Amino acid sequence: MKRIALFPGSFDPFTKGHEDIVRRGSRFFDEIVIGIGHNSQKQRFFSLELMLACINTTFTNTPNVRVEVFQGLTASFAEKVGANFLLRGLRNTTDFEYENTIAQVNSNLVEGLETVLLITTPRHAYISSTIVRDIYRYGGNVDKYLPYNLAAHLAAQPQV
Ligand code: ADP
């Protein structure tokens, strides 16, 4: 049986911390689906279209990784894409408390759905989407936290 993992998250934006979890995971999963969870009640800072493009660029040369957008329960989307594993990252004990709870909920929702938690690489431990958004909002340079060229992607986005 193929080992397929879903890496779900908001990815607002996708950071080098996220990239590291995917690259390390791609060594022991046959396939990884990065799932951008979309909640229509919640306004994103970086659009879904932009993040899809940025994540696609990041993994152009990694054939076993792809990205999709989903709505609703993570466990249901995992079933839909045939994933038997959820991949998540752990930076600290706060992440652990949260991940521990949702891992149990998800395995209750879909029997046999296992959560695999990878401990962050220390040099990425302090990176969070929230911090990147804050730096960006106040005009700081966020390039070193992102695995793609944000400015080039923003310039290529259709203006609304
Ligand atoms: P969510 O809103 O579901 O927490 P995020 O996009 O913030 O989604 O994060 C997705 C996953 O990536 C979570 O498991 C989170 O702990 C993990 N993660 C975020 N930043 C890092 C990082 N710097 N190193 C390792 N894992 C990370």
GROMACS .gro file of N, CA and C and ligand atoms in nm:
model
  507
    1MET      N    1   0.084  -0.120   0.000
    1MET     CA    2   0.000   0.000   0.000
    1MET      C    3   0.088   0.126   0.000
    2LYS      N    4   0.048   0.221  -0.083
    2LYS     CA    5   0.124   0.347  -0.090
    2LYS      C    6   0.109   0.426   0.039
    3ARG      N    7   0.219   0.485   0.084
    3ARG     CA    8   0.213   0.569   0.204
    3ARG      C    9   0.190   0.714   0.161
    4ILE      N   10   0.064   0.757   0.179
    4ILE     CA   11   0.029   0.894   0.140
    4ILE      C   12   0.003   0.976   0.266
    5ALA      N   13   0.067   1.092   0.275
    5ALA     CA   14   0.045   1.180   0.391
    5ALA      C   15  -0.017   1.311   0.347
    6LEU      N   16  -0.110   1.357   0.429
    6LEU     CA   17  -0.166   1.491   0.409
    6LEU      C   18  -0.097   1.584   0.509
    7PHE      N   19  -0.041   1.693   0.460
    7PHE     CA   20   0.017   1.796   0.548
    7PHE      C   21  -0.081   1.914   0.546
    8PRO      N   22  -0.170   1.920   0.645
    8PRO     CA   23  -0.272   2.026   0.644
    8PRO      C   24  -0.226   2.150   0.721
    9GLY      N   25  -0.275   2.265   0.680
    9GLY     CA   26  -0.242   2.387   0.753
    9GLY      C   27  -0.306   2.507   0.688
   10SER      N   28  -0.286   2.622   0.751
   10SER     CA   29  -0.338   2.746   0.693
   10SER      C   30  -0.237   2.802   0.592
   11PHE      N   31  -0.109   2.785   0.621
   11PHE     CA   32  -0.002   2.829   0.532
   11PHE      C   33  -0.024   2.973   0.485
   12ASP      N   34  -0.041   3.062   0.582
   12ASP     CA   35  -0.072   3.203   0.551
   12ASP      C   36   0.037   3.294   0.607
   13PRO      N   37   0.162   3.287   0.554
   13PRO     CA   38   0.204   3.215   0.435
   13PRO      C   39   0.277   3.083   0.468
   14PHE      N   40   0.308   3.007   0.362
   14PHE     CA   41   0.392   2.887   0.369
   14PHE      C   42   0.536   2.934   0.393
   15THR      N   43   0.602   2.877   0.495
   15THR     CA   44   0.736   2.925   0.533
   15THR      C   45   0.843   2.817   0.512
   16LYS      N   46   0.967   2.855   0.539
   16LYS     CA   47   1.077   2.757   0.533
   16LYS      C   48   1.060   2.648   0.639
   17GLY      N   49   0.992   2.680   0.748
   17GLY     CA   50   0.963   2.579   0.850
   17GLY      C   51   0.872   2.471   0.793
   18HIS      N   52   0.769   2.514   0.720
   18HIS     CA   53   0.677   2.418   0.656
   18HIS      C   54   0.752   2.337   0.550
   19GLU      N   55   0.833   2.407   0.470
   19GLU     CA   56   0.906   2.338   0.362
   19GLU      C   57   0.993   2.226   0.419
   20ASP      N   58   1.058   2.257   0.531
   20ASP     CA   59   1.148   2.160   0.593
   20ASP      C   60   1.071   2.033   0.636
   21ILE      N   61   0.952   2.052   0.692
   21ILE     CA   62   0.871   1.937   0.734
   21ILE      C   63   0.835   1.853   0.610
   22VAL      N   64   0.797   1.919   0.502
   22VAL     CA   65   0.757   1.846   0.380
   22VAL      C   66   0.878   1.771   0.322
   23ARG      N   67   0.991   1.838   0.312
   23ARG     CA   68   1.109   1.772   0.251
   23ARG      C   69   1.154   1.653   0.333
   24ARG      N   70   1.152   1.669   0.465
   24ARG     CA   71   1.193   1.555   0.549
   24ARG      C   72   1.091   1.443   0.538
   25GLY      N   73   0.963   1.480   0.537
   25GLY     CA   74   0.857   1.379   0.525
   25GLY      C   75   0.861   1.307   0.392
   26SER      N   76   0.903   1.377   0.288
   26SER     CA   77   0.900   1.317   0.154
   26SER      C   78   1.004   1.205   0.140
   27ARG      N   79   1.092   1.195   0.241
   27ARG     CA   80   1.188   1.084   0.236
   27ARG      C   81   1.126   0.952   0.282
   28PHE      N   82   1.020   0.959   0.361
   28PHE     CA   83   0.961   0.832   0.405
   28PHE      C   84   0.814   0.814   0.368
   29PHE      N   85   0.757   0.912   0.299
   29PHE     CA   86   0.623   0.891   0.243
   29PHE      C   87   0.635   0.881   0.091
   30ASP      N   88   0.549   0.799   0.029
   30ASP     CA   89   0.553   0.790  -0.117
   30ASP      C   90   0.501   0.919  -0.180
   31GLU      N   91   0.405   0.979  -0.109
   31GLU     CA   92   0.340   1.097  -0.165
   31GLU      C   93   0.300   1.190  -0.049
   32ILE      N   94   0.315   1.319  -0.070
   32ILE     CA   95   0.264   1.416   0.030
   32ILE      C   96   0.172   1.515  -0.040
   33VAL      N   97   0.054   1.529   0.018
   33VAL     CA   98  -0.040   1.630  -0.031
   33VAL      C   99  -0.038   1.744   0.071
   34ILE      N  100   0.001   1.862   0.027
   34ILE     CA  101  -0.006   1.979   0.115
   34ILE      C  102  -0.149   2.032   0.100
   35GLY      N  103  -0.223   2.034   0.209
   35GLY     CA  104  -0.364   2.077   0.202
   35GLY      C  105  -0.379   2.214   0.266
   36ILE      N  106  -0.413   2.314   0.185
   36ILE     CA  107  -0.439   2.446   0.243
   36ILE      C  108  -0.584   2.449   0.287
   37GLY      N  109  -0.603   2.454   0.419
   37GLY     CA  110  -0.738   2.456   0.475
   37GLY      C  111  -0.801   2.592   0.452
   38HIS      N  112  -0.917   2.590   0.387
   38HIS     CA  113  -0.983   2.717   0.357
   38HIS      C  114  -1.110   2.729   0.440
   39ASN      N  115  -1.115   2.835   0.521
   39ASN     CA  116  -1.233   2.860   0.602
   39ASN      C  117  -1.296   2.990   0.551
   40SER      N  118  -1.415   2.976   0.491
   40SER     CA  119  -1.475   3.093   0.427
   40SER      C  120  -1.514   3.201   0.529
   41GLN      N  121  -1.522   3.165   0.658
   41GLN     CA  122  -1.555   3.263   0.763
   41GLN      C  123  -1.432   3.345   0.804
   42LYS      N  124  -1.316   3.296   0.763
   42LYS     CA  125  -1.193   3.360   0.809
   42LYS      C  126  -1.118   3.424   0.693
   43GLN      N  127  -1.087   3.552   0.709
   43GLN     CA  128  -1.017   3.625   0.604
   43GLN      C  129  -0.869   3.589   0.607
   44ARG      N  130  -0.812   3.554   0.490
   44ARG     CA  131  -0.669   3.526   0.483
   44ARG      C  132  -0.591   3.656   0.459
   45PHE      N  133  -0.464   3.654   0.496
   45PHE     CA  134  -0.378   3.770   0.465
   45PHE      C  135  -0.323   3.754   0.323
   46PHE      N  136  -0.266   3.636   0.293
   46PHE     CA  137  -0.217   3.606   0.159
   46PHE      C  138  -0.320   3.516   0.091
   47SER      N  139  -0.355   3.548  -0.033
   47SER     CA  140  -0.465   3.476  -0.096
   47SER      C  141  -0.430   3.329  -0.123
   48LEU      N  142  -0.536   3.250  -0.138
   48LEU     CA  143  -0.518   3.107  -0.169
   48LEU      C  144  -0.446   3.089  -0.301
   49GLU      N  145  -0.485   3.171  -0.401
   49GLU     CA  146  -0.425   3.160  -0.535
   49GLU      C  147  -0.275   3.186  -0.527
   50LEU      N  148  -0.239   3.290  -0.450
   50LEU     CA  149  -0.097   3.325  -0.436
   50LEU      C  150  -0.022   3.209  -0.369
   51MET      N  151  -0.078   3.155  -0.260
   51MET     CA  152  -0.007   3.049  -0.187
   51MET      C  153   0.002   2.921  -0.270
   52LEU      N  154  -0.102   2.893  -0.350
   52LEU     CA  155  -0.095   2.775  -0.438
   52LEU      C  156   0.023   2.790  -0.533
   53ALA      N  157   0.036   2.909  -0.592
   53ALA     CA  158   0.145   2.934  -0.687
   53ALA      C  159   0.280   2.923  -0.617
   54CYS      N  160   0.292   2.983  -0.499
   54CYS     CA  161   0.420   2.983  -0.426
   54CYS      C  162   0.460   2.839  -0.388
   55ILE      N  163   0.364   2.761  -0.341
   55ILE     CA  164   0.396   2.624  -0.298
   55ILE      C  165   0.429   2.538  -0.420
   56ASN      N  166   0.356   2.558  -0.528
   56ASN     CA  167   0.387   2.484  -0.652
   56ASN      C  168   0.529   2.512  -0.699
   57THR      N  169   0.570   2.639  -0.695
   57THR     CA  170   0.706   2.675  -0.736
   57THR      C  171   0.809   2.605  -0.646
   58THR      N  172   0.781   2.606  -0.515
   58THR     CA  173   0.876   2.549  -0.418
   58THR      C  174   0.904   2.401  -0.448
   59PHE      N  175   0.800   2.329  -0.492
   59PHE     CA  176   0.816   2.184  -0.509
   59PHE      C  177   0.811   2.140  -0.655
   60THR      N  178   0.844   2.231  -0.746
   60THR     CA  179   0.843   2.198  -0.889
   60THR      C  180   0.926   2.073  -0.917
   61ASN      N  181   1.040   2.062  -0.847
   61ASN     CA  182   1.129   1.949  -0.876
   61ASN      C  183   1.113   1.834  -0.777
   62THR      N  184   1.002   1.832  -0.707
   62THR     CA  185   0.977   1.723  -0.610
   62THR      C  186   0.847   1.654  -0.652
   63PRO      N  187   0.860   1.549  -0.736
   63PRO     CA  188   0.740   1.492  -0.798
   63PRO      C  189   0.641   1.428  -0.701
   64ASN      N  190   0.686   1.389  -0.581
   64ASN     CA  191   0.590   1.323  -0.491
   64ASN      C  192   0.520   1.421  -0.396
   65VAL      N  193   0.530   1.550  -0.425
   65VAL     CA  194   0.462   1.651  -0.342
   65VAL      C  195   0.368   1.733  -0.429
   66ARG      N  196   0.243   1.750  -0.383
   66ARG     CA  197   0.153   1.839  -0.456
   66ARG      C  198   0.068   1.918  -0.356
   67VAL      N  199   0.002   2.021  -0.405
   67VAL     CA  200  -0.075   2.107  -0.314
   67VAL      C  201  -0.220   2.116  -0.361
   68GLU      N  202  -0.311   2.115  -0.263
   68GLU     CA  203  -0.454   2.130  -0.292
   68GLU      C  204  -0.517   2.218  -0.186
   69VAL      N  205  -0.632   2.274  -0.219
   69VAL     CA  206  -0.709   2.353  -0.121
   69VAL      C  207  -0.827   2.267  -0.078
   70PHE      N  208  -0.861   2.274   0.053
   70PHE     CA  209  -0.979   2.199   0.097
   70PHE      C  210  -1.060   2.282   0.196
   71GLN      N  211  -1.186   2.244   0.207
   71GLN     CA  212  -1.275   2.306   0.307
   71GLN      C  213  -1.327   2.194   0.393
   72GLY      N  214  -1.362   2.226   0.516
   72GLY     CA  215  -1.424   2.125   0.602
   72GLY      C  216  -1.321   2.049   0.682
   73LEU      N  217  -1.361   1.929   0.725
   73LEU     CA  218  -1.277   1.853   0.818
   73LEU      C  219  -1.151   1.800   0.752
   74THR      N  220  -1.040   1.816   0.821
   74THR     CA  221  -0.911   1.765   0.772
   74THR      C  222  -0.919   1.613   0.752
   75ALA      N  223  -0.979   1.544   0.848
   75ALA     CA  224  -0.985   1.397   0.841
   75ALA      C  225  -1.063   1.353   0.717
   76SER      N  226  -1.169   1.425   0.683
   76SER     CA  227  -1.248   1.388   0.565
   76SER      C  228  -1.167   1.411   0.438
   77PHE      N  229  -1.090   1.521   0.437
   77PHE     CA  230  -1.009   1.548   0.318
   77PHE      C  231  -0.897   1.443   0.306
   78ALA      N  232  -0.844   1.400   0.418
   78ALA     CA  233  -0.741   1.294   0.415
   78ALA      C  234  -0.799   1.169   0.349
   79GLU      N  235  -0.920   1.134   0.389
   79GLU     CA  236  -0.986   1.017   0.328
   79GLU      C  237  -1.002   1.036   0.178
   80LYS      N  238  -1.044   1.156   0.140
   80LYS     CA  239  -1.071   1.187   0.000
   80LYS      C  240  -0.946   1.170  -0.087
   81VAL      N  241  -0.831   1.212  -0.035
   81VAL     CA  242  -0.709   1.201  -0.116
   81VAL      C  243  -0.637   1.067  -0.094
   82GLY      N  244  -0.698   0.980  -0.014
   82GLY     CA  245  -0.640   0.847   0.009
   82GLY      C  246  -0.521   0.850   0.104
   83ALA      N  247  -0.515   0.954   0.190
   83ALA     CA  248  -0.402   0.963   0.284
   83ALA      C  249  -0.431   0.880   0.409
   84ASN      N  250  -0.333   0.798   0.448
   84ASN     CA  251  -0.348   0.722   0.572
   84ASN      C  252  -0.268   0.786   0.685
   85PHE      N  253  -0.199   0.898   0.654
   85PHE     CA  254  -0.121   0.968   0.755
   85PHE      C  255  -0.147   1.119   0.746
   86LEU      N  256  -0.144   1.183   0.864
   86LEU     CA  257  -0.141   1.330   0.868
   86LEU      C  258  -0.001   1.366   0.912
   87LEU      N  259   0.060   1.462   0.843
   87LEU     CA  260   0.195   1.507   0.878
   87LEU      C  261   0.180   1.644   0.943
   88ARG      N  262   0.246   1.663   1.058
   88ARG     CA  263   0.244   1.794   1.124
   88ARG      C  264   0.381   1.823   1.183
   89GLY      N  265   0.406   1.947   1.216
   89GLY     CA  266   0.535   1.986   1.272
   89GLY      C  267   0.521   2.030   1.416
   90LEU      N  268   0.627   2.010   1.493
   90LEU     CA  269   0.628   2.049   1.634
   90LEU      C  270   0.743   2.143   1.662
   91ARG      N  271   0.712   2.263   1.712
   91ARG     CA  272   0.818   2.357   1.747
   91ARG      C  273   0.843   2.362   1.896
   92ASN      N  274   0.740   2.343   1.974
   92ASN     CA  275   0.751   2.364   2.119
   92ASN      C  276   0.635   2.294   2.191
   93THR      N  277   0.629   2.313   2.321
   93THR     CA  278   0.527   2.243   2.398
   93THR      C  279   0.386   2.296   2.369
   94THR      N  280   0.377   2.421   2.326
   94THR     CA  281   0.245   2.475   2.290
   94THR      C  282   0.192   2.400   2.168
   95ASP      N  283   0.280   2.383   2.067
   95ASP     CA  284   0.241   2.303   1.950
   95ASP      C  285   0.200   2.163   1.994
   96PHE      N  286   0.279   2.106   2.086
   96PHE     CA  287   0.252   1.968   2.127
   96PHE      C  288   0.112   1.953   2.188
   97GLU      N  289   0.075   2.045   2.276
   97GLU     CA  290  -0.057   2.037   2.341
   97GLU      C  291  -0.168   2.035   2.235
   98TYR      N  292  -0.153   2.123   2.139
   98TYR     CA  293  -0.255   2.136   2.034
   98TYR      C  294  -0.254   2.012   1.943
   99GLU      N  295  -0.136   1.974   1.899
   99GLU     CA  296  -0.125   1.860   1.806
   99GLU      C  297  -0.174   1.731   1.871
  100ASN      N  298  -0.144   1.716   1.998
  100ASN     CA  299  -0.185   1.597   2.071
  100ASN      C  300  -0.338   1.583   2.068
  101THR      N  301  -0.407   1.694   2.093
  101THR     CA  302  -0.553   1.690   2.095
  101THR      C  303  -0.610   1.663   1.956
  102ILE      N  304  -0.561   1.738   1.856
  102ILE     CA  305  -0.624   1.718   1.724
  102ILE      C  306  -0.588   1.582   1.664
  103ALA      N  307  -0.471   1.529   1.699
  103ALA     CA  308  -0.435   1.396   1.648
  103ALA      C  309  -0.535   1.293   1.699
  104GLN      N  310  -0.574   1.309   1.826
  104GLN     CA  311  -0.670   1.213   1.883
  104GLN      C  312  -0.809   1.229   1.822
  105VAL      N  313  -0.847   1.353   1.800
  105VAL     CA  314  -0.977   1.378   1.737
  105VAL      C  315  -0.978   1.317   1.597
  106ASN      N  316  -0.872   1.342   1.522
  106ASN     CA  317  -0.868   1.294   1.383
  106ASN      C  318  -0.869   1.141   1.376
  107SER      N  319  -0.801   1.077   1.470
  107SER     CA  320  -0.801   0.930   1.463
  107SER      C  321  -0.936   0.873   1.509
  108ASN      N  322  -1.010   0.954   1.587
  108ASN     CA  323  -1.146   0.914   1.621
  108ASN      C  324  -1.241   0.930   1.504
  109LEU      N  325  -1.216   1.034   1.425
  109LEU     CA  326  -1.303   1.061   1.311
  109LEU      C  327  -1.284   0.959   1.200
  110VAL      N  328  -1.158   0.924   1.175
  110VAL     CA  329  -1.128   0.827   1.069
  110VAL      C  330  -1.036   0.721   1.127
  111GLU      N  331  -1.091   0.601   1.141
  111GLU     CA  332  -1.013   0.494   1.203
  111GLU      C  333  -0.887   0.466   1.122
  112GLY      N  334  -0.777   0.453   1.191
  112GLY     CA  335  -0.652   0.419   1.124
  112GLY      C  336  -0.576   0.538   1.070
  113LEU      N  337  -0.632   0.658   1.084
  113LEU     CA  338  -0.561   0.777   1.037
  113LEU      C  339  -0.458   0.815   1.143
  114GLU      N  340  -0.332   0.794   1.108
  114GLU     CA  341  -0.222   0.818   1.204
  114GLU      C  342  -0.162   0.956   1.182
  115THR      N  343  -0.130   1.025   1.292
  115THR     CA  344  -0.060   1.153   1.280
  115THR      C  345   0.088   1.133   1.306
  116VAL      N  346   0.170   1.181   1.215
  116VAL     CA  347   0.316   1.173   1.231
  116VAL      C  348   0.366   1.315   1.258
  117LEU      N  349   0.432   1.332   1.373
  117LEU     CA  350   0.480   1.465   1.413
  117LEU      C  351   0.631   1.472   1.397
  118LEU      N  352   0.677   1.567   1.319
  118LEU     CA  353   0.821   1.586   1.303
  118LEU      C  354   0.865   1.706   1.385
  119ILE      N  355   0.971   1.686   1.461
  119ILE     CA  356   1.024   1.796   1.542
  119ILE      C  357   1.100   1.891   1.451
  120THR      N  358   1.076   2.019   1.470
  120THR     CA  359   1.136   2.121   1.384
  120THR      C  360   1.289   2.115   1.385
  121THR      N  361   1.347   2.153   1.273
  121THR     CA  362   1.492   2.172   1.267
  121THR      C  363   1.520   2.300   1.345
  122PRO      N  364   1.615   2.298   1.441
  122PRO     CA  365   1.633   2.414   1.531
  122PRO      C  366   1.640   2.549   1.460
  123ARG      N  367   1.704   2.555   1.344
  123ARG     CA  368   1.718   2.688   1.280
  123ARG      C  369   1.585   2.743   1.228
  124HIS      N  370   1.482   2.656   1.225
  124HIS     CA  371   1.350   2.702   1.181
  124HIS      C  372   1.250   2.715   1.295
  125ALA      N  373   1.296   2.683   1.416
  125ALA     CA  374   1.203   2.672   1.528
  125ALA      C  375   1.127   2.802   1.556
  126TYR      N  376   1.188   2.914   1.527
  126TYR     CA  377   1.124   3.042   1.564
  126TYR      C  378   1.036   3.097   1.452
  127ILE      N  379   1.035   3.029   1.337
  127ILE     CA  380   0.957   3.084   1.224
  127ILE      C  381   0.811   3.044   1.237
  128SER      N  382   0.725   3.144   1.228
  128SER     CA  383   0.582   3.115   1.226
  128SER      C  384   0.516   3.206   1.122
  129SER      N  385   0.405   3.161   1.068
  129SER     CA  386   0.333   3.242   0.969
  129SER      C  387   0.293   3.376   1.030
  130THR      N  388   0.254   3.375   1.157
  130THR     CA  389   0.212   3.498   1.224
  130THR      C  390   0.324   3.601   1.225
  131ILE      N  391   0.444   3.556   1.260
  131ILE     CA  392   0.558   3.649   1.266
  131ILE      C  393   0.590   3.702   1.126
  132VAL      N  394   0.586   3.614   1.026
  132VAL     CA  395   0.615   3.657   0.889
  132VAL      C  396   0.512   3.761   0.844
  133ARG      N  397   0.386   3.737   0.875
  133ARG     CA  398   0.280   3.833   0.838
  133ARG      C  399   0.305   3.968   0.904
  134ASP      N  400   0.341   3.966   1.033
  134ASP     CA  401   0.364   4.091   1.105
  134ASP      C  402   0.482   4.167   1.046
  135ILE      N  403   0.590   4.098   1.016
  135ILE     CA  404   0.708   4.165   0.959
  135ILE      C  405   0.669   4.227   0.824
  136TYR      N  406   0.596   4.148   0.743
  136TYR     CA  407   0.556   4.194   0.610
  136TYR      C  408   0.465   4.318   0.620
  137ARG      N  409   0.369   4.309   0.711
  137ARG     CA  410   0.271   4.417   0.729
  137ARG      C  411   0.339   4.551   0.759
  138TYR      N  412   0.448   4.545   0.836
  138TYR     CA  413   0.517   4.668   0.873
  138TYR      C  414   0.636   4.698   0.783
  139GLY      N  415   0.636   4.636   0.664
  139GLY     CA  416   0.734   4.673   0.562
  139GLY      C  417   0.871   4.607   0.575
  140GLY      N  418   0.884   4.508   0.664
  140GLY     CA  419   1.013   4.439   0.679
  140GLY      C  420   1.036   4.339   0.567
  141ASN      N  421   1.162   4.293   0.557
  141ASN     CA  422   1.197   4.197   0.454
  141ASN      C  423   1.175   4.054   0.506
  142VAL      N  424   1.089   3.980   0.437
  142VAL     CA  425   1.054   3.844   0.485
  142VAL      C  426   1.122   3.734   0.403
  143ASP      N  427   1.206   3.775   0.307
  143ASP     CA  428   1.264   3.677   0.214
  143ASP      C  429   1.331   3.558   0.282
  144LYS      N  430   1.402   3.585   0.392
  144LYS     CA  431   1.479   3.474   0.450
  144LYS      C  432   1.391   3.369   0.520
  145TYR      N  433   1.264   3.398   0.538
  145TYR     CA  434   1.174   3.301   0.603
  145TYR      C  435   1.096   3.218   0.502
  146LEU      N  436   1.107   3.256   0.374
  146LEU     CA  437   1.022   3.193   0.272
  146LEU      C  438   1.105   3.118   0.168
  147PRO      N  439   1.059   3.002   0.122
  147PRO     CA  440   1.138   2.926   0.025
  147PRO      C  441   1.113   2.967  -0.120
  148TYR      N  442   1.045   3.078  -0.144
  148TYR     CA  443   1.012   3.123  -0.280
  148TYR      C  444   1.023   3.276  -0.281
  149ASN      N  445   1.020   3.332  -0.401
  149ASN     CA  446   1.032   3.477  -0.413
  149ASN      C  447   0.891   3.540  -0.407
  150LEU      N  448   0.856   3.591  -0.290
  150LEU     CA  449   0.721   3.644  -0.269
  150LEU      C  450   0.692   3.763  -0.361
  151ALA      N  451   0.788   3.853  -0.372
  151ALA     CA  452   0.766   3.975  -0.453
  151ALA      C  453   0.736   3.937  -0.598
  152ALA      N  454   0.811   3.841  -0.652
  152ALA     CA  455   0.790   3.800  -0.792
  152ALA      C  456   0.651   3.738  -0.808
  153HIS      N  457   0.609   3.659  -0.710
  153HIS     CA  458   0.476   3.597  -0.718
  153HIS      C  459   0.365   3.701  -0.703
  154LEU      N  460   0.386   3.799  -0.616
  154LEU     CA  461   0.285   3.904  -0.599
  154LEU      C  462   0.271   3.984  -0.728
  155ALA      N  463   0.385   4.011  -0.791
  155ALA     CA  464   0.383   4.089  -0.916
  155ALA      C  465   0.312   4.012  -1.027
  156ALA      N  466   0.318   3.878  -1.020
  156ALA     CA  467   0.258   3.796  -1.126
  156ALA      C  468   0.109   3.771  -1.103
  157GLN      N  469   0.059   3.809  -0.982
  157GLN     CA  470  -0.082   3.783  -0.950
  157GLN      C  471  -0.173   3.882  -1.021
  158PRO      N  472  -0.287   3.835  -1.072
  158PRO     CA  473  -0.380   3.930  -1.130
  158PRO      C  474  -0.435   4.023  -1.020
  159GLN      N  475  -0.441   4.151  -1.049
  159GLN     CA  476  -0.491   4.247  -0.950
  159GLN      C  477  -0.644   4.245  -0.948
  160VAL      N  478  -0.701   4.251  -0.826
  160VAL     CA  479  -0.847   4.254  -0.819
  160VAL      C  480  -0.897   4.389  -0.767
  161ADP     P1  481  -0.242   2.560   1.148
  161ADP     O1  482  -0.321   2.685   1.130
  161ADP     O2  483  -0.318   2.436   1.115
  161ADP     O3  484  -0.163   2.548   1.276
  161ADP     P2  485   0.003   2.636   1.015
  161ADP     O4  486   0.008   2.674   0.871
  161ADP     O5  487   0.030   2.744   1.112
  161ADP     O6  488  -0.137   2.568   1.030
  161ADP     O7  489   0.104   2.517   1.045
  161ADP     C1  490   0.091   2.392   0.984
  161ADP     C2  491   0.182   2.290   1.056
  161ADP     O8  492   0.317   2.329   1.040
  161ADP     C3  493   0.157   2.279   1.206
  161ADP     O9  494   0.173   2.145   1.245
  161ADP     C4  495   0.268   2.363   1.266
  161ADP    O10  496   0.302   2.319   1.396
  161ADP     C5  497   0.381   2.334   1.167
  161ADP     N1  498   0.481   2.440   1.165
  161ADP     C6  499   0.461   2.573   1.147
  161ADP     N2  500   0.578   2.641   1.151
  161ADP     C7  501   0.676   2.546   1.170
  161ADP     C8  502   0.818   2.553   1.186
  161ADP     N3  503   0.884   2.668   1.183
  161ADP     N4  504   0.885   2.435   1.205
  161ADP     C9  505   0.816   2.319   1.210
  161ADP     N5  506   0.683   2.306   1.197
  161ADP    C10  507   0.613   2.419   1.178
   0.00000   0.00000   0.00000
